[in-house]
Amino acid sequence: MMKSIGALAILLAASSSCDAFFFSTTCCTTTTKRSSSSLFASTPIYGPINEDIFSTNPPLRIEGNSLKTWSGFQSNRVQVSIKSLGRPVEASVELWQTPSYIPTKFTVECEDGSENIVHSLIELPPGGAPVTIAVYNTEGQEFPMEVSVSDANPSSGSALDSFAGWTPILVQGDGTVKSFNLAHDIDSVEILLTSQTRNMKAYIEILKGPNDDNEIIEVDTDNAYLHPFYTVIQAAEGCNTLRIKNENSVEFPFEAYVRPAEGVVEEVRGQFNYGGPYF
């Protein structure tokens, strides 16, 4: 699916532990503006996510406090997509390589599973070892969800391949936070977290306002090079802030790739905003 990309600009933060990015020309407020034309994409980007997965691979309903598993995959990566009919979602997704080994897992919480649909890719271990994807619905029985799990399209390549030419942001350990201010014309954001053969513990949240989490994702993987985390986060209407936190110790940094998955590209994009915040 062809994606139009909003402008990407760097917001100079006073704190060295928190950088911020702003995807657009305008937002709720404006301050100092500087001219630039080299930081937004002029060609469409094809991400590895199949956004029509619920049509091509009908989802299974998982009741609250229940578990379902999938196995028998034929490709090197698997797409996991989770939604609900407007109810909150709390889910835990795990990759089982042996009965007692879980090389990667993540949890997700969102207020509205019809707006904050979760699309993620899980890289499988090399060598074709048998694996299982387990999805828990950790909410109560009143909050079912729908999940679709299938082999990713081999022709789309890996998530890292789709970010070829993009420069990642280093997120140092010991609680370092990187912030990204999203303008009103950004519908969703692609996020890829990876490292050089290190384990990774990351906390991702998207905020509509101060302390107003629309969606939270926590990632834990023992090797973020073999098992990078890729997801597409839906942004609520209006201005939002994306925060990525490294919850590991200082010896375990990781790299974050962030770009708009959908947006509005105006005919003239001669300026971008260095101001903020945009709550």
mmCIF file of C-alpha atoms in Angstrom:
data_model
loop_
_atom_site.group_PDB
_atom_site.id
_atom_site.type_symbol
_atom_site.label_atom_id
_atom_site.label_comp_id
_atom_site.label_asym_id
_atom_site.label_seq_id
_atom_site.Cartn_x
_atom_site.Cartn_y
_atom_site.Cartn_z
ATOM 1 C CA MET A 1 0.000 0.000 0.000
ATOM 2 C CA MET A 2 1.450 3.359 -0.994
ATOM 3 C CA LYS A 3 2.092 5.639 1.948
ATOM 4 C CA SER A 4 2.384 9.397 1.759
ATOM 5 C CA ILE A 5 4.947 10.733 4.163
ATOM 6 C CA GLY A 6 4.807 13.884 6.261
ATOM 7 C CA ALA A 7 7.842 16.058 6.831
ATOM 8 C CA LEU A 8 10.325 14.899 9.472
ATOM 9 C CA ALA A 9 12.212 17.542 11.450
ATOM 10 C CA ILE A 10 14.432 17.592 14.523
ATOM 11 C CA LEU A 11 13.239 19.370 17.653
ATOM 12 C CA LEU A 12 16.243 20.538 19.670
ATOM 13 C CA ALA A 13 15.608 19.466 23.259
ATOM 14 C CA ALA A 14 17.193 21.066 26.298
ATOM 15 C CA SER A 15 17.798 17.685 27.930
ATOM 16 C CA SER A 16 20.450 15.422 26.454
ATOM 17 C CA SER A 17 18.408 12.372 27.450
ATOM 18 C CA CYS A 18 15.366 13.270 25.368
ATOM 19 C CA ASP A 19 15.287 14.185 21.670
ATOM 20 C CA ALA A 20 12.062 14.889 19.853
ATOM 21 C CA PHE A 21 10.881 14.751 16.282
ATOM 22 C CA PHE A 22 7.991 16.495 14.609
ATOM 23 C CA PHE A 23 6.241 15.074 11.561
ATOM 24 C CA SER A 24 4.572 17.921 9.687
ATOM 25 C CA THR A 25 4.529 21.548 8.697
ATOM 26 C CA THR A 26 1.810 22.591 11.152
ATOM 27 C CA CYS A 27 0.278 21.415 14.383
ATOM 28 C CA CYS A 28 -1.765 22.751 17.248
ATOM 29 C CA THR A 29 0.710 25.544 17.979
ATOM 30 C CA THR A 30 3.584 27.073 16.061
ATOM 31 C CA THR A 31 6.776 28.796 17.058
ATOM 32 C CA THR A 32 10.055 29.339 15.240
ATOM 33 C CA LYS A 33 10.120 27.932 11.703
ATOM 34 C CA ARG A 34 13.122 27.124 9.519
ATOM 35 C CA SER A 35 13.248 26.222 5.862
ATOM 36 C CA SER A 36 14.116 22.677 4.791
ATOM 37 C CA SER A 37 13.183 20.403 1.931
ATOM 38 C CA SER A 38 15.505 17.441 2.420
ATOM 39 C CA LEU A 39 13.920 15.737 5.415
ATOM 40 C CA PHE A 40 10.697 14.430 3.893
ATOM 41 C CA ALA A 41 10.333 11.581 1.435
ATOM 42 C CA SER A 42 9.352 12.341 -2.150
ATOM 43 C CA THR A 43 8.706 8.706 -3.094
ATOM 44 C CA PRO A 44 6.204 6.234 -1.598
ATOM 45 C CA ILE A 45 7.430 3.692 0.938
ATOM 46 C CA TYR A 46 6.224 0.114 1.017
ATOM 47 C CA GLY A 47 6.219 -1.201 4.565
ATOM 48 C CA PRO A 48 6.251 -4.908 5.385
ATOM 49 C CA ILE A 49 2.851 -4.851 7.131
ATOM 50 C CA ASN A 50 -0.224 -6.237 5.402
ATOM 51 C CA GLU A 51 -2.958 -3.844 6.527
ATOM 52 C CA ASP A 52 -5.635 -6.023 4.863
ATOM 53 C CA ILE A 53 -4.727 -9.038 6.979
ATOM 54 C CA PHE A 54 -8.164 -9.199 8.606
ATOM 55 C CA SER A 55 -9.686 -9.661 5.133
ATOM 56 C CA THR A 56 -7.119 -12.087 3.746
ATOM 57 C CA ASN A 57 -6.716 -14.020 7.005
ATOM 58 C CA PRO A 58 -9.932 -13.820 9.090
ATOM 59 C CA PRO A 59 -9.165 -13.216 12.785
ATOM 60 C CA LEU A 60 -9.878 -15.565 15.656
ATOM 61 C CA ARG A 61 -11.798 -14.355 18.677
ATOM 62 C CA ILE A 62 -9.931 -14.703 21.979
ATOM 63 C CA GLU A 63 -12.036 -14.322 25.084
ATOM 64 C CA GLY A 64 -10.698 -12.651 28.213
ATOM 65 C CA ASN A 65 -8.249 -14.673 30.319
ATOM 66 C CA SER A 66 -7.693 -17.038 27.381
ATOM 67 C CA LEU A 67 -4.794 -18.206 25.219
ATOM 68 C CA LYS A 68 -4.484 -19.256 21.586
ATOM 69 C CA THR A 69 -1.414 -20.537 19.770
ATOM 70 C CA TRP A 70 -0.273 -20.704 16.144
ATOM 71 C CA SER A 71 2.475 -22.842 14.581
ATOM 72 C CA GLY A 72 3.549 -24.367 11.275
ATOM 73 C CA PHE A 73 4.865 -21.170 9.713
ATOM 74 C CA GLN A 74 6.504 -21.290 6.279
ATOM 75 C CA SER A 75 8.372 -17.961 6.213
ATOM 76 C CA ASN A 76 11.078 -16.215 8.239
ATOM 77 C CA ARG A 77 8.705 -13.724 9.847
ATOM 78 C CA VAL A 78 5.149 -13.648 11.136
ATOM 79 C CA GLN A 79 2.636 -10.821 11.309
ATOM 80 C CA VAL A 80 0.492 -10.512 14.434
ATOM 81 C CA SER A 81 -2.478 -8.144 14.286
ATOM 82 C CA ILE A 82 -4.827 -7.456 17.199
ATOM 83 C CA LYS A 83 -8.063 -5.471 17.375
ATOM 84 C CA SER A 84 -11.365 -5.332 19.235
ATOM 85 C CA LEU A 85 -14.858 -3.974 18.713
ATOM 86 C CA GLY A 86 -14.182 -0.731 20.565
ATOM 87 C CA ARG A 87 -13.238 -2.376 23.863
ATOM 88 C CA PRO A 88 -9.905 -2.007 25.723
ATOM 89 C CA VAL A 89 -7.176 -4.473 24.800
ATOM 90 C CA GLU A 90 -4.580 -6.036 27.083
ATOM 91 C CA ALA A 91 -2.568 -8.757 25.387
ATOM 92 C CA SER A 92 0.711 -10.610 25.724
ATOM 93 C CA VAL A 93 2.388 -12.030 22.612
ATOM 94 C CA GLU A 94 5.210 -14.568 22.968
ATOM 95 C CA LEU A 95 7.472 -16.522 20.644
ATOM 96 C CA TRP A 96 8.037 -20.056 21.946
ATOM 97 C CA GLN A 97 11.113 -21.800 20.538
ATOM 98 C CA THR A 98 11.163 -24.671 23.026
ATOM 99 C CA PRO A 99 8.863 -25.514 25.939
ATOM 100 C CA SER A 100 10.912 -23.274 28.256
ATOM 101 C CA TYR A 101 12.631 -20.758 25.935
ATOM 102 C CA ILE A 102 10.929 -17.490 24.980
ATOM 103 C CA PRO A 103 13.409 -15.445 22.890
ATOM 104 C CA THR A 104 11.057 -12.494 22.405
ATOM 105 C CA LYS A 105 7.761 -11.246 23.784
ATOM 106 C CA PHE A 106 5.767 -8.048 24.048
ATOM 107 C CA THR A 107 2.667 -6.804 25.826
ATOM 108 C CA VAL A 108 0.206 -4.224 24.549
ATOM 109 C CA GLU A 109 -2.450 -2.120 26.283
ATOM 110 C CA CYS A 110 -4.804 0.284 24.532
ATOM 111 C CA GLU A 111 -8.046 2.039 25.366
ATOM 112 C CA ASP A 112 -9.897 1.262 22.133
ATOM 113 C CA GLY A 113 -8.933 -1.761 20.050
ATOM 114 C CA SER A 114 -10.948 -0.526 17.080
ATOM 115 C CA GLU A 115 -8.896 2.670 16.775
ATOM 116 C CA ASN A 116 -5.548 1.457 18.131
ATOM 117 C CA ILE A 117 -5.182 -1.650 15.979
ATOM 118 C CA VAL A 118 -1.899 -3.448 16.648
ATOM 119 C CA HIS A 119 0.177 -4.620 13.670
ATOM 120 C CA SER A 120 3.550 -6.206 14.527
ATOM 121 C CA LEU A 121 6.157 -8.412 12.885
ATOM 122 C CA ILE A 122 8.020 -11.179 14.703
ATOM 123 C CA GLU A 123 11.257 -12.431 13.166
ATOM 124 C CA LEU A 124 11.579 -16.203 13.536
ATOM 125 C CA PRO A 125 14.861 -17.936 14.462
ATOM 126 C CA PRO A 126 17.116 -18.822 11.511
ATOM 127 C CA GLY A 127 17.372 -22.413 10.415
ATOM 128 C CA GLY A 128 13.683 -23.230 10.312
ATOM 129 C CA ALA A 129 13.402 -24.455 13.898
ATOM 130 C CA PRO A 130 9.805 -25.227 14.922
ATOM 131 C CA VAL A 131 8.270 -22.315 16.820
ATOM 132 C CA THR A 132 4.908 -21.304 18.235
ATOM 133 C CA ILE A 133 3.277 -17.893 18.553
ATOM 134 C CA ALA A 134 1.201 -17.578 21.731
ATOM 135 C CA VAL A 135 -1.280 -14.747 22.261
ATOM 136 C CA TYR A 136 -2.838 -14.220 25.687
ATOM 137 C CA ASN A 137 -5.841 -12.026 26.340
ATOM 138 C CA THR A 138 -4.976 -10.791 29.821
ATOM 139 C CA GLU A 139 -8.125 -8.662 30.148
ATOM 140 C CA GLY A 140 -11.257 -9.855 31.919
ATOM 141 C CA GLN A 141 -13.888 -12.054 30.299
ATOM 142 C CA GLU A 142 -15.925 -8.972 29.372
ATOM 143 C CA PHE A 143 -13.218 -7.826 26.923
ATOM 144 C CA PRO A 144 -12.658 -10.236 24.035
ATOM 145 C CA MET A 145 -10.339 -9.372 21.159
ATOM 146 C CA GLU A 146 -9.733 -10.541 17.610
ATOM 147 C CA VAL A 147 -6.316 -11.744 16.473
ATOM 148 C CA SER A 148 -4.922 -12.642 13.076
ATOM 149 C CA VAL A 149 -1.552 -14.415 12.802
ATOM 150 C CA SER A 150 -0.028 -15.384 9.469
ATOM 151 C CA ASP A 151 3.194 -15.642 7.511
ATOM 152 C CA ALA A 152 4.423 -12.257 6.332
ATOM 153 C CA ASN A 153 4.669 -11.628 2.607
ATOM 154 C CA PRO A 154 8.158 -12.880 1.590
ATOM 155 C CA SER A 155 8.373 -10.335 -1.232
ATOM 156 C CA SER A 156 8.088 -7.422 1.219
ATOM 157 C CA GLY A 157 11.404 -8.270 2.904
ATOM 158 C CA SER A 158 12.293 -7.579 6.503
ATOM 159 C CA ALA A 159 11.359 -4.468 8.433
ATOM 160 C CA LEU A 160 15.011 -3.403 8.455
ATOM 161 C CA ASP A 161 15.099 -3.652 4.655
ATOM 162 C CA SER A 162 12.157 -1.259 4.416
ATOM 163 C CA PHE A 163 14.157 1.326 6.397
ATOM 164 C CA ALA A 164 17.139 1.216 4.028
ATOM 165 C CA GLY A 165 18.587 4.716 3.764
ATOM 166 C CA TRP A 166 17.073 5.877 7.065
ATOM 167 C CA THR A 167 19.340 6.852 9.955
ATOM 168 C CA PRO A 168 18.389 5.299 13.309
ATOM 169 C CA ILE A 169 18.356 7.077 16.654
ATOM 170 C CA LEU A 170 20.476 5.629 19.444
ATOM 171 C CA VAL A 171 18.504 5.093 22.647
ATOM 172 C CA GLN A 172 20.994 4.607 25.459
ATOM 173 C CA GLY A 173 20.104 2.452 28.466
ATOM 174 C CA ASP A 174 19.357 3.453 32.040
ATOM 175 C CA GLY A 175 15.937 4.938 31.349
ATOM 176 C CA THR A 176 16.804 7.133 28.367
ATOM 177 C CA VAL A 177 13.688 8.526 26.639
ATOM 178 C CA LYS A 178 13.294 9.711 23.057
ATOM 179 C CA SER A 179 10.156 11.706 22.196
ATOM 180 C CA PHE A 180 8.476 12.264 18.830
ATOM 181 C CA ASN A 181 5.785 14.914 18.407
ATOM 182 C CA LEU A 182 3.209 13.888 15.809
ATOM 183 C CA ALA A 183 1.160 16.482 13.972
ATOM 184 C CA HIS A 184 -2.576 16.298 13.368
ATOM 185 C CA ASP A 185 -2.137 14.891 9.836
ATOM 186 C CA ILE A 186 -0.252 11.775 10.969
ATOM 187 C CA ASP A 187 -2.549 8.752 11.106
ATOM 188 C CA SER A 188 -0.032 6.078 12.089
ATOM 189 C CA VAL A 189 3.670 5.615 12.777
ATOM 190 C CA GLU A 190 6.095 2.827 11.929
ATOM 191 C CA ILE A 191 8.577 1.864 14.644
ATOM 192 C CA LEU A 192 11.548 -0.515 14.395
ATOM 193 C CA LEU A 193 13.746 -1.280 17.412
ATOM 194 C CA THR A 194 16.936 -3.255 16.924
ATOM 195 C CA SER A 195 20.469 -3.651 18.312
ATOM 196 C CA GLN A 196 23.762 -5.391 17.648
ATOM 197 C CA THR A 197 23.299 -8.857 19.226
ATOM 198 C CA ARG A 198 22.208 -7.356 22.564
ATOM 199 C CA ASN A 199 19.121 -8.000 24.613
ATOM 200 C CA MET A 200 16.517 -5.265 24.671
ATOM 201 C CA LYS A 201 13.875 -3.988 27.059
ATOM 202 C CA ALA A 202 11.816 -1.155 25.597
ATOM 203 C CA TYR A 203 8.724 0.803 26.605
ATOM 204 C CA ILE A 204 6.677 2.498 23.878
ATOM 205 C CA GLU A 205 3.718 4.763 24.514
ATOM 206 C CA ILE A 206 1.654 7.193 22.504
ATOM 207 C CA LEU A 207 0.162 10.137 24.398
ATOM 208 C CA LYS A 208 -2.817 12.267 23.497
ATOM 209 C CA GLY A 209 -2.113 14.651 26.362
ATOM 210 C CA PRO A 210 -0.038 14.777 29.559
ATOM 211 C CA ASN A 211 -0.203 11.355 31.240
ATOM 212 C CA ASP A 212 -2.937 10.223 28.805
ATOM 213 C CA ASP A 213 -1.689 6.942 27.338
ATOM 214 C CA ASN A 214 -3.710 5.803 24.332
ATOM 215 C CA GLU A 215 -1.479 2.789 23.793
ATOM 216 C CA ILE A 216 1.443 1.162 25.629
ATOM 217 C CA ILE A 217 3.759 -1.559 24.303
ATOM 218 C CA GLU A 218 6.493 -3.237 26.367
ATOM 219 C CA VAL A 219 9.104 -5.303 24.532
ATOM 220 C CA ASP A 220 11.548 -7.863 25.958
ATOM 221 C CA THR A 221 13.888 -9.811 23.669
ATOM 222 C CA ASP A 222 17.149 -11.625 24.322
ATOM 223 C CA ASN A 223 18.709 -10.654 20.971
ATOM 224 C CA ALA A 224 17.310 -7.599 19.204
ATOM 225 C CA TYR A 225 19.452 -8.309 16.138
ATOM 226 C CA LEU A 226 17.858 -11.710 15.501
ATOM 227 C CA HIS A 227 14.487 -10.588 16.857
ATOM 228 C CA PRO A 228 14.010 -6.868 16.164
ATOM 229 C CA PHE A 229 10.659 -5.375 17.126
ATOM 230 C CA TYR A 230 8.578 -3.754 14.406
ATOM 231 C CA THR A 231 5.106 -2.321 14.835
ATOM 232 C CA VAL A 232 2.696 0.204 13.374
ATOM 233 C CA ILE A 233 0.991 2.411 15.982
ATOM 234 C CA GLN A 234 -2.253 4.196 15.153
ATOM 235 C CA ALA A 235 -2.412 7.834 16.232
ATOM 236 C CA ALA A 236 -5.593 9.364 17.610
ATOM 237 C CA GLU A 237 -7.147 12.380 15.909
ATOM 238 C CA GLY A 238 -5.225 15.564 16.626
ATOM 239 C CA CYS A 239 -1.681 16.019 17.909
ATOM 240 C CA ASN A 240 0.055 13.133 19.693
ATOM 241 C CA THR A 241 3.412 12.384 21.272
ATOM 242 C CA LEU A 242 5.302 9.109 20.872
ATOM 243 C CA ARG A 243 7.784 8.158 23.586
ATOM 244 C CA ILE A 244 10.359 5.355 23.447
ATOM 245 C CA LYS A 245 12.169 4.411 26.648
ATOM 246 C CA ASN A 246 15.102 2.044 27.145
ATOM 247 C CA GLU A 247 14.354 0.154 30.353
ATOM 248 C CA ASN A 248 17.584 -1.849 30.256
ATOM 249 C CA SER A 249 20.853 -0.904 31.947
ATOM 250 C CA VAL A 250 23.284 1.538 30.373
ATOM 251 C CA GLU A 251 25.321 -1.260 28.776
ATOM 252 C CA PHE A 252 22.437 -2.225 26.480
ATOM 253 C CA PRO A 253 21.483 0.566 24.058
ATOM 254 C CA PHE A 254 19.288 -0.031 21.039
ATOM 255 C CA GLU A 255 18.541 1.771 17.788
ATOM 256 C CA ALA A 256 15.111 3.164 16.941
ATOM 257 C CA TYR A 257 13.759 3.845 13.458
ATOM 258 C CA VAL A 258 10.610 6.000 13.397
ATOM 259 C CA ARG A 259 8.680 7.385 10.425
ATOM 260 C CA PRO A 260 5.069 8.257 9.586
ATOM 261 C CA ALA A 261 3.183 5.379 8.011
ATOM 262 C CA GLU A 262 0.349 7.582 6.737
ATOM 263 C CA GLY A 263 0.066 11.334 6.420
ATOM 264 C CA VAL A 264 -0.917 14.231 4.209
ATOM 265 C CA VAL A 265 1.711 15.639 1.862
ATOM 266 C CA GLU A 266 0.945 19.182 0.796
ATOM 267 C CA GLU A 267 2.040 20.531 -2.571
ATOM 268 C CA VAL A 268 4.398 23.035 -0.921
ATOM 269 C CA ARG A 269 6.472 21.879 2.051
ATOM 270 C CA GLY A 270 9.022 24.661 2.438
ATOM 271 C CA GLN A 271 9.066 24.870 6.239
ATOM 272 C CA PHE A 272 8.864 22.696 9.298
ATOM 273 C CA ASN A 273 8.368 23.458 12.953
ATOM 274 C CA TYR A 274 11.061 23.410 15.602
ATOM 275 C CA GLY A 275 8.729 24.407 18.439
ATOM 276 C CA GLY A 276 6.766 22.439 20.970
ATOM 277 C CA PRO A 277 5.398 20.754 22.900
ATOM 278 C CA TYR A 278 2.267 19.993 20.893
ATOM 279 C CA PHE A 279 -0.278 18.689 23.383
#
